[in-house]
Amino acid sequence: MTDKTPLRLTMQNVGPIRSADVTFGDLTVIVGPQATGKSIFLQTLKLVLDRPAIHDTFKRYNVTFNGDASAFLGGYFGKGMAAAWREESSRLSWEGVAHTLPDLARPSRAKQRDERLFLIPAQRVMGLSNGVTQHFGQFNYGDPFALRYFSDKIHDLVQNELGAKTQLFPQPNRLDASLRKPIEQHLYGGSRLALDAADFTKRLVLQVEGHAEGLPYTAWSAGQREFTPLLLGMYWLCPAGGVSRREQIEWVVIEEPEMGLHPQGIEAVLLLVLDLMKRGYRVVLATHSPTVLDLVWALQEIKAQHGQEKDIRQLLGLPAGNFAKNLTAALLEKTYKVYFFDRDAPVQDISRLDPGADSEHESLWGGLVGFSSRVGEVVAKVASRAACAALGER
């Protein structure tokens, strides 16, 4: 079960973030234009939660900073990012306890050193080079820790945990059939994700019916290249067998789960996200997709109007069965939060997603439906004008 204690992260004047005060739900969605600090915020969340584990990882791969906080912050956030913290004006607190990024850059003596948050970064496609997974040490100083660590976990999963298997998707013991079917239909189009060990290197390929050889990574669609490392991240979070989740992991952060995907593909990914919530993970998404907010709005409305499990099942297009029953029952008990990050303005809580709200940030869902709304207004105005002109000619 997810801990119901409210969890709050505040930041002021850190990079492009002017002021952020975020209380997390079971599902928290972050929206906003590029370069507004969403990724910095999420990486800071991981640093606050996983400081000992992060320092231990750098040490394990012989990356030493010799007490240089700027060097650590450049190695963690990315080269040059140490300047995001301004000593005179930057502020940071987690659950009411003040921190500074330079303090978090120092190794911790805490006894609890297990990782609690798993972050799937927006740059995840860089973890596969021509279909070959990359380990932590294959990246350079200045490449964000989130990318290096995620890639390393996927590398270990593919090369070791799944190493004896040639077919990676579909697998009957990985993910429920209700989750696999839309992935087969909308993301892989009936192809099978497999490992090809030719040239003594395990390489990801797509096996297409009628093709003697696997389709190489460079020939995949953009959506397939973006989705595959995300799928492998889901595999890592959802072990095979009777174990529902990774021990010690409480949080999952996914940046831009929609990248390169058709709306039907996004729906398939969102089912995976909801399954993570059912398993007890607290999930945070950073997105530019209105489909994600459509789902959050619908779930909140169904919950507020005392909707039933069958209503959510119909919303998600799931067949009746134990999986759907357990999933929908869990979703009715969850809490949902949405925050809008803007340039040169405080982060705004738009969780109600009220189309009639006074704030345009909320009524237009952080700008994600702004263009559609404007299109409707302009076309309606043109149609009305044309109708009036037609009446005048009679």
Short mmCIF file of C-alpha atoms in Angstrom, two decimals:
data_model
loop_
_atom_site.label_atom_id
_atom_site.label_comp_id
_atom_site.label_asym_id
_atom_site.label_seq_id
_atom_site.Cartn_x
_atom_site.Cartn_y
_atom_site.Cartn_z
CA MET A 1 0.00 0.00 0.00
CA THR A 2 1.16 3.55 -0.73
CA ASP A 3 1.88 5.67 2.36
CA LYS A 4 -0.97 8.19 2.67
CA THR A 5 1.16 10.80 4.50
CA PRO A 6 1.27 14.00 2.39
CA LEU A 7 4.74 14.51 0.92
CA ARG A 8 5.80 18.05 0.08
CA LEU A 9 8.78 19.47 -1.83
CA THR A 10 9.34 23.23 -2.08
CA MET A 11 11.95 25.06 -4.14
CA GLN A 12 12.62 28.76 -4.70
CA ASN A 13 14.97 30.35 -7.21
CA VAL A 14 16.64 27.16 -8.38
CA GLY A 15 17.51 27.32 -12.07
CA PRO A 16 14.39 28.51 -13.92
CA ILE A 17 12.13 27.63 -10.97
CA ARG A 18 10.90 30.81 -9.31
CA SER A 19 8.75 29.13 -6.67
CA ALA A 20 7.43 25.55 -6.47
CA ASP A 21 5.32 24.12 -3.65
CA VAL A 22 4.23 20.60 -4.58
CA THR A 23 2.35 18.11 -2.43
CA PHE A 24 2.39 14.71 -4.09
CA GLY A 25 -0.58 12.41 -4.60
CA ASP A 26 -0.59 8.74 -5.53
CA LEU A 27 -0.36 10.06 -9.10
CA THR A 28 1.15 13.49 -9.65
CA VAL A 29 1.31 15.03 -13.12
CA ILE A 30 3.60 17.94 -13.96
CA VAL A 31 2.96 20.01 -17.08
CA GLY A 32 4.40 23.18 -18.57
CA PRO A 33 6.51 24.55 -21.43
CA GLN A 34 10.09 23.47 -22.05
CA ALA A 35 12.85 24.97 -19.90
CA THR A 36 10.62 25.71 -16.89
CA GLY A 37 12.49 23.47 -14.44
CA LYS A 38 10.37 20.31 -14.47
CA SER A 39 13.35 17.98 -14.89
CA ILE A 40 15.46 19.85 -12.30
CA PHE A 41 12.57 19.56 -9.87
CA LEU A 42 12.20 15.81 -10.41
CA GLN A 43 15.95 15.15 -10.22
CA THR A 44 16.05 17.14 -6.99
CA LEU A 45 13.25 14.96 -5.61
CA LYS A 46 15.39 11.90 -6.32
CA LEU A 47 18.46 13.50 -4.76
CA VAL A 48 16.54 14.32 -1.57
CA LEU A 49 15.16 10.77 -1.32
CA ASP A 50 18.19 8.81 -2.55
CA ARG A 51 21.22 10.87 -1.54
CA PRO A 52 23.13 7.95 0.07
CA ALA A 53 22.40 5.55 -2.81
CA ILE A 54 23.45 8.14 -5.41
CA HIS A 55 26.78 8.80 -3.70
CA ASP A 56 27.33 5.04 -3.33
CA THR A 57 26.71 4.55 -7.06
CA PHE A 58 29.24 7.19 -8.06
CA LYS A 59 31.76 5.62 -5.66
CA ARG A 60 31.11 2.12 -7.03
CA TYR A 61 32.03 3.34 -10.51
CA ASN A 62 35.13 5.18 -9.23
CA VAL A 63 33.68 8.65 -9.84
CA THR A 64 35.13 10.86 -7.11
CA PHE A 65 34.47 14.55 -6.48
CA ASN A 66 36.89 15.13 -3.57
CA GLY A 67 34.39 17.25 -1.68
CA ASP A 68 33.77 19.60 -4.61
CA ALA A 69 30.02 20.33 -4.47
CA SER A 70 30.00 22.01 -7.89
CA ALA A 71 31.66 18.97 -9.46
CA PHE A 72 29.08 16.65 -7.87
CA LEU A 73 26.14 18.79 -9.00
CA GLY A 74 27.57 18.89 -12.54
CA GLY A 75 27.94 15.12 -12.46
CA TYR A 76 24.45 14.61 -11.08
CA PHE A 77 22.27 17.15 -12.93
CA GLY A 78 24.52 17.56 -15.96
CA LYS A 79 27.61 19.60 -16.76
CA GLY A 80 27.15 23.29 -16.01
CA MET A 81 24.07 22.77 -13.84
CA ALA A 82 25.83 23.63 -10.57
CA ALA A 83 25.04 27.27 -11.36
CA ALA A 84 21.32 26.51 -10.88
CA TRP A 85 21.84 26.93 -7.12
CA ARG A 86 22.33 30.56 -6.05
CA GLU A 87 23.67 30.72 -2.52
CA GLU A 88 22.03 34.04 -1.70
CA SER A 89 18.50 33.29 -2.92
CA SER A 90 17.95 29.57 -3.60
CA ARG A 91 15.85 27.62 -1.11
CA LEU A 92 14.83 23.96 -0.84
CA SER A 93 12.81 21.97 1.69
CA TRP A 94 11.50 18.43 1.89
CA GLU A 95 8.72 17.70 4.39
CA GLY A 96 9.45 20.98 6.14
CA VAL A 97 13.17 20.30 6.56
CA ALA A 98 15.48 22.79 4.83
CA HIS A 99 18.27 21.53 2.57
CA THR A 100 20.74 23.02 0.13
CA LEU A 101 22.06 21.40 -3.03
CA PRO A 102 25.68 21.89 -1.84
CA ASP A 103 24.78 20.00 1.37
CA LEU A 104 23.18 17.18 -0.63
CA ALA A 105 26.36 17.06 -2.73
CA ARG A 106 28.24 15.78 0.32
CA PRO A 107 28.23 12.04 1.10
CA SER A 108 25.75 10.95 3.75
CA ARG A 109 26.41 8.74 6.77
CA ALA A 110 22.79 7.59 6.94
CA LYS A 111 22.26 3.90 7.69
CA GLN A 112 19.32 3.71 5.23
CA ARG A 113 21.10 3.58 1.86
CA ASP A 114 18.60 1.80 -0.37
CA GLU A 115 17.20 3.49 -3.45
CA ARG A 116 13.57 4.60 -3.00
CA LEU A 117 12.83 6.34 -6.31
CA PHE A 118 13.27 4.96 -9.83
CA LEU A 119 13.45 7.66 -12.50
CA ILE A 120 12.85 6.92 -16.19
CA PRO A 121 14.36 9.98 -17.92
CA ALA A 122 13.27 11.77 -21.06
CA GLN A 123 16.65 10.93 -22.67
CA ARG A 124 16.10 7.17 -22.17
CA VAL A 125 16.56 6.44 -25.88
CA MET A 126 20.25 7.36 -25.42
CA GLY A 127 20.62 4.27 -23.26
CA LEU A 128 20.35 2.10 -26.37
CA SER A 129 23.12 2.53 -28.90
CA ASN A 130 22.06 0.78 -32.11
CA GLY A 131 19.97 -1.54 -29.98
CA VAL A 132 22.77 -2.34 -27.51
CA THR A 133 22.24 -1.45 -23.84
CA GLN A 134 24.80 0.82 -22.14
CA HIS A 135 26.18 0.53 -18.60
CA PHE A 136 26.95 3.41 -16.24
CA GLY A 137 30.64 3.62 -17.11
CA GLN A 138 30.02 4.00 -20.86
CA PHE A 139 28.74 7.53 -20.29
CA ASN A 140 30.85 10.60 -19.56
CA TYR A 141 31.07 13.05 -16.70
CA GLY A 142 28.36 15.64 -17.30
CA ASP A 143 25.85 13.14 -18.63
CA PRO A 144 22.94 13.32 -16.14
CA PHE A 145 23.01 10.70 -13.40
CA ALA A 146 19.36 9.84 -14.11
CA LEU A 147 20.25 8.75 -17.65
CA ARG A 148 23.38 6.85 -16.61
CA TYR A 149 21.67 5.02 -13.76
CA PHE A 150 18.53 4.11 -15.71
CA SER A 151 20.63 2.83 -18.61
CA ASP A 152 22.74 0.77 -16.21
CA LYS A 153 19.66 -0.89 -14.70
CA ILE A 154 18.30 -1.73 -18.15
CA HIS A 155 21.70 -3.04 -19.21
CA ASP A 156 21.81 -5.38 -16.22
CA LEU A 157 18.21 -6.48 -16.83
CA VAL A 158 18.80 -7.34 -20.49
CA GLN A 159 22.27 -8.83 -20.20
CA ASN A 160 21.70 -10.82 -17.01
CA GLU A 161 18.14 -11.14 -15.70
CA LEU A 162 16.67 -11.63 -19.19
CA GLY A 163 19.89 -12.83 -20.77
CA ALA A 164 18.78 -16.44 -21.23
CA LYS A 165 15.68 -15.38 -23.18
CA THR A 166 15.67 -14.49 -26.86
CA GLN A 167 12.12 -13.07 -26.93
CA LEU A 168 11.55 -10.08 -24.65
CA PHE A 169 8.04 -9.14 -25.74
CA PRO A 170 5.52 -10.57 -25.44
CA GLN A 171 6.28 -12.69 -22.37
CA PRO A 172 3.42 -14.45 -20.58
CA ASN A 173 4.99 -13.98 -17.12
CA ARG A 174 5.63 -10.25 -17.65
CA LEU A 175 2.60 -7.97 -17.45
CA ASP A 176 -1.04 -9.04 -17.57
CA ALA A 177 -2.54 -10.00 -20.94
CA SER A 178 -4.80 -6.92 -20.72
CA LEU A 179 -1.65 -4.77 -20.77
CA ARG A 180 0.22 -6.76 -23.41
CA LYS A 181 -2.56 -6.71 -26.00
CA PRO A 182 -2.66 -2.92 -26.62
CA ILE A 183 1.15 -2.86 -26.74
CA GLU A 184 1.10 -5.56 -29.42
CA GLN A 185 -1.59 -3.73 -31.39
CA HIS A 186 -0.58 -0.09 -31.10
CA LEU A 187 3.17 -0.08 -30.48
CA TYR A 188 4.77 -3.12 -32.07
CA GLY A 189 2.11 -3.89 -34.66
CA GLY A 190 2.36 -7.64 -34.13
CA SER A 191 6.18 -7.65 -34.19
CA ARG A 192 8.14 -9.30 -31.41
CA LEU A 193 10.91 -7.67 -29.41
CA ALA A 194 13.88 -10.02 -29.30
CA LEU A 195 17.57 -10.31 -28.50
CA ASP A 196 19.92 -11.11 -31.36
CA ALA A 197 23.33 -12.38 -30.23
CA ALA A 198 25.00 -12.21 -33.64
CA ASP A 199 28.60 -10.93 -33.63
CA PHE A 200 28.78 -11.94 -29.95
CA THR A 201 26.76 -8.88 -28.88
CA LYS A 202 23.24 -8.98 -27.47
CA ARG A 203 21.32 -6.51 -29.60
CA LEU A 204 17.61 -5.63 -29.57
CA VAL A 205 15.73 -6.34 -32.80
CA LEU A 206 12.12 -6.55 -33.92
CA GLN A 207 11.08 -9.87 -35.42
CA VAL A 208 8.57 -9.15 -38.18
CA GLU A 209 6.49 -11.94 -39.68
CA GLY A 210 7.83 -12.87 -43.10
CA HIS A 211 11.31 -11.43 -42.44
CA ALA A 212 14.15 -13.88 -42.04
CA GLU A 213 16.29 -11.42 -40.08
CA GLY A 214 15.33 -9.17 -37.20
CA LEU A 215 14.68 -5.52 -37.96
CA PRO A 216 17.60 -3.49 -36.56
CA TYR A 217 17.08 -0.68 -34.06
CA THR A 218 17.87 2.04 -36.60
CA ALA A 219 14.99 0.84 -38.80
CA TRP A 220 12.37 1.06 -36.04
CA SER A 221 9.82 3.86 -35.87
CA ALA A 222 10.59 6.77 -33.55
CA GLY A 223 7.79 5.67 -31.23
CA GLN A 224 9.16 2.12 -30.99
CA ARG A 225 12.64 3.44 -30.18
CA GLU A 226 11.23 5.70 -27.46
CA PHE A 227 8.87 3.10 -26.02
CA THR A 228 11.23 0.12 -25.80
CA PRO A 229 13.49 1.45 -23.01
CA LEU A 230 10.32 2.53 -21.18
CA LEU A 231 8.97 -1.02 -21.49
CA LEU A 232 12.24 -2.42 -20.14
CA GLY A 233 11.99 0.00 -17.23
CA MET A 234 8.51 -1.38 -16.55
CA TYR A 235 9.94 -4.90 -16.65
CA TRP A 236 12.50 -3.89 -14.02
CA LEU A 237 9.77 -2.42 -11.80
CA CYS A 238 7.43 -5.41 -12.25
CA PRO A 239 9.46 -8.58 -11.62
CA ALA A 240 8.27 -11.92 -12.94
CA GLY A 241 6.64 -14.42 -10.60
CA GLY A 242 4.74 -13.68 -7.42
CA VAL A 243 6.60 -10.47 -6.53
CA SER A 244 4.51 -7.41 -7.37
CA ARG A 245 7.22 -4.73 -7.08
CA ARG A 246 10.90 -4.07 -6.52
CA GLU A 247 11.86 -4.23 -2.88
CA GLN A 248 12.53 -0.80 -1.34
CA ILE A 249 11.33 1.17 -4.39
CA GLU A 250 8.40 3.41 -3.40
CA TRP A 251 8.39 6.06 -6.14
CA VAL A 252 8.43 5.95 -9.93
CA VAL A 253 9.08 9.10 -11.97
CA ILE A 254 8.56 8.99 -15.75
CA GLU A 255 9.47 11.92 -17.96
CA GLU A 256 7.47 12.37 -21.15
CA PRO A 257 5.98 8.86 -21.43
CA GLU A 258 4.20 9.95 -24.63
CA MET A 259 7.30 10.68 -26.73
CA GLY A 260 6.86 9.63 -30.35
CA LEU A 261 3.54 7.88 -29.74
CA HIS A 262 0.13 8.00 -31.39
CA PRO A 263 -2.72 8.65 -28.87
CA GLN A 264 -3.60 4.93 -28.92
CA GLY A 265 0.00 4.16 -28.01
CA ILE A 266 -0.18 6.71 -25.20
CA GLU A 267 -3.28 4.94 -23.88
CA ALA A 268 -1.33 1.67 -23.82
CA VAL A 269 1.46 3.34 -21.84
CA LEU A 270 -1.02 4.87 -19.40
CA LEU A 271 -2.37 1.40 -18.63
CA LEU A 272 1.17 0.46 -17.57
CA VAL A 273 1.31 3.56 -15.38
CA LEU A 274 -1.99 2.66 -13.71
CA ASP A 275 -0.70 -0.86 -13.11
CA LEU A 276 2.29 0.64 -11.27
CA MET A 277 -0.16 2.48 -9.03
CA LYS A 278 -2.10 -0.73 -8.38
CA ARG A 279 1.17 -2.37 -7.31
CA GLY A 280 1.62 0.33 -4.67
CA TYR A 281 4.10 2.66 -6.34
CA ARG A 282 3.65 6.42 -5.99
CA VAL A 283 3.94 7.74 -9.58
CA VAL A 284 5.01 11.14 -10.91
CA LEU A 285 4.69 12.00 -14.62
CA ALA A 286 6.08 14.98 -16.52
CA THR A 287 4.15 15.30 -19.77
CA HIS A 288 3.14 17.45 -22.73
CA SER A 289 0.24 15.16 -23.67
CA PRO A 290 -3.41 16.22 -23.17
CA THR A 291 -4.30 12.50 -23.22
CA VAL A 292 -2.66 12.13 -19.80
CA LEU A 293 -4.77 14.97 -18.36
CA ASP A 294 -7.90 13.57 -20.04
CA LEU A 295 -7.36 10.42 -18.01
CA VAL A 296 -6.68 12.24 -14.73
CA TRP A 297 -9.74 14.47 -15.19
CA ALA A 298 -11.96 11.48 -15.96
CA LEU A 299 -10.70 9.46 -12.98
CA GLN A 300 -11.30 12.39 -10.64
CA GLU A 301 -14.80 13.01 -12.01
CA ILE A 302 -15.75 9.33 -11.77
CA LYS A 303 -14.46 9.24 -8.20
CA ALA A 304 -16.25 12.50 -7.23
CA GLN A 305 -19.55 11.31 -8.76
CA HIS A 306 -19.33 7.98 -6.91
CA GLY A 307 -18.70 6.07 -10.10
CA GLN A 308 -18.18 2.34 -10.13
CA GLU A 309 -15.43 -0.02 -11.18
CA LYS A 310 -17.27 -0.78 -14.42
CA ASP A 311 -17.14 2.93 -15.35
CA ILE A 312 -13.36 2.99 -15.10
CA ARG A 313 -13.12 -0.33 -16.94
CA GLN A 314 -15.17 1.17 -19.79
CA LEU A 315 -12.97 4.29 -19.76
CA LEU A 316 -9.82 2.19 -20.08
CA GLY A 317 -11.27 -0.28 -22.57
CA LEU A 318 -10.43 -3.26 -20.38
CA PRO A 319 -12.18 -6.64 -20.61
CA ALA A 320 -13.95 -7.92 -17.50
CA GLY A 321 -11.78 -10.08 -15.27
CA ASN A 322 -9.83 -10.17 -12.03
CA PHE A 323 -7.07 -7.89 -13.30
CA ALA A 324 -9.50 -5.18 -14.39
CA LYS A 325 -11.52 -5.52 -11.17
CA ASN A 326 -8.46 -5.14 -8.94
CA LEU A 327 -7.05 -2.28 -11.01
CA THR A 328 -10.24 -0.22 -11.13
CA ALA A 329 -10.95 -0.78 -7.43
CA ALA A 330 -7.47 0.51 -6.61
CA LEU A 331 -7.84 3.59 -8.82
CA LEU A 332 -11.00 4.67 -6.99
CA GLU A 333 -8.94 4.87 -3.78
CA LYS A 334 -6.04 6.89 -5.21
CA THR A 335 -5.32 10.62 -5.00
CA TYR A 336 -4.44 12.73 -8.04
CA LYS A 337 -2.51 16.01 -8.30
CA VAL A 338 -1.58 18.21 -11.28
CA TYR A 339 0.88 21.13 -11.26
CA PHE A 340 1.69 23.71 -13.93
CA PHE A 341 5.27 24.99 -14.29
CA ASP A 342 5.60 28.36 -16.04
CA ARG A 343 8.44 30.76 -16.82
CA ASP A 344 9.05 33.55 -14.32
CA ALA A 345 5.98 32.60 -12.28
CA PRO A 346 5.20 30.39 -9.29
CA VAL A 347 4.17 26.79 -9.95
CA GLN A 348 0.37 26.54 -9.87
CA ASP A 349 -1.79 23.71 -8.52
CA ILE A 350 -4.33 22.95 -11.29
CA SER A 351 -5.45 19.59 -9.90
CA ARG A 352 -9.16 20.30 -10.36
CA LEU A 353 -8.67 20.70 -14.15
CA ASP A 354 -11.83 22.80 -14.15
CA PRO A 355 -12.65 24.04 -17.69
CA GLY A 356 -14.58 26.92 -16.11
CA ALA A 357 -11.81 28.04 -13.78
CA ASP A 358 -10.87 31.74 -13.72
CA SER A 359 -7.22 30.83 -14.21
CA GLU A 360 -6.41 30.05 -17.84
CA HIS A 361 -3.61 27.81 -16.63
CA GLU A 362 -6.23 25.53 -15.08
CA SER A 363 -9.05 25.96 -17.60
CA LEU A 364 -6.68 25.28 -20.52
CA TRP A 365 -4.90 22.49 -18.64
CA GLY A 366 -1.50 24.11 -18.54
CA GLY A 367 -1.79 25.15 -22.18
CA LEU A 368 -2.23 21.59 -23.44
CA VAL A 369 -5.71 22.28 -24.81
CA GLY A 370 -5.18 25.98 -25.54
CA PHE A 371 -4.78 25.58 -29.30
CA SER A 372 -7.78 23.24 -29.58
CA SER A 373 -9.88 25.74 -27.65
CA ARG A 374 -8.76 28.59 -29.91
CA VAL A 375 -9.47 26.52 -33.03
CA GLY A 376 -13.01 25.88 -31.81
CA GLU A 377 -13.62 29.56 -31.07
CA VAL A 378 -12.28 30.77 -34.43
CA VAL A 379 -14.16 28.17 -36.49
CA ALA A 380 -17.40 28.88 -34.57
CA LYS A 381 -16.96 32.61 -35.20
CA VAL A 382 -16.34 32.07 -38.92
CA ALA A 383 -19.35 29.72 -39.19
CA SER A 384 -21.58 32.24 -37.39
CA ARG A 385 -20.43 35.05 -39.66
CA ALA A 386 -21.06 32.93 -42.75
CA ALA A 387 -24.56 32.04 -41.50
CA CYS A 388 -25.39 35.72 -40.91
CA ALA A 389 -24.13 36.63 -44.37
CA ALA A 390 -26.26 33.90 -45.94
CA LEU A 391 -29.35 35.21 -44.15
CA GLY A 392 -28.61 38.74 -45.35
CA GLU A 393 -28.54 37.62 -48.97
CA ARG A 394 -32.07 36.21 -48.80
#
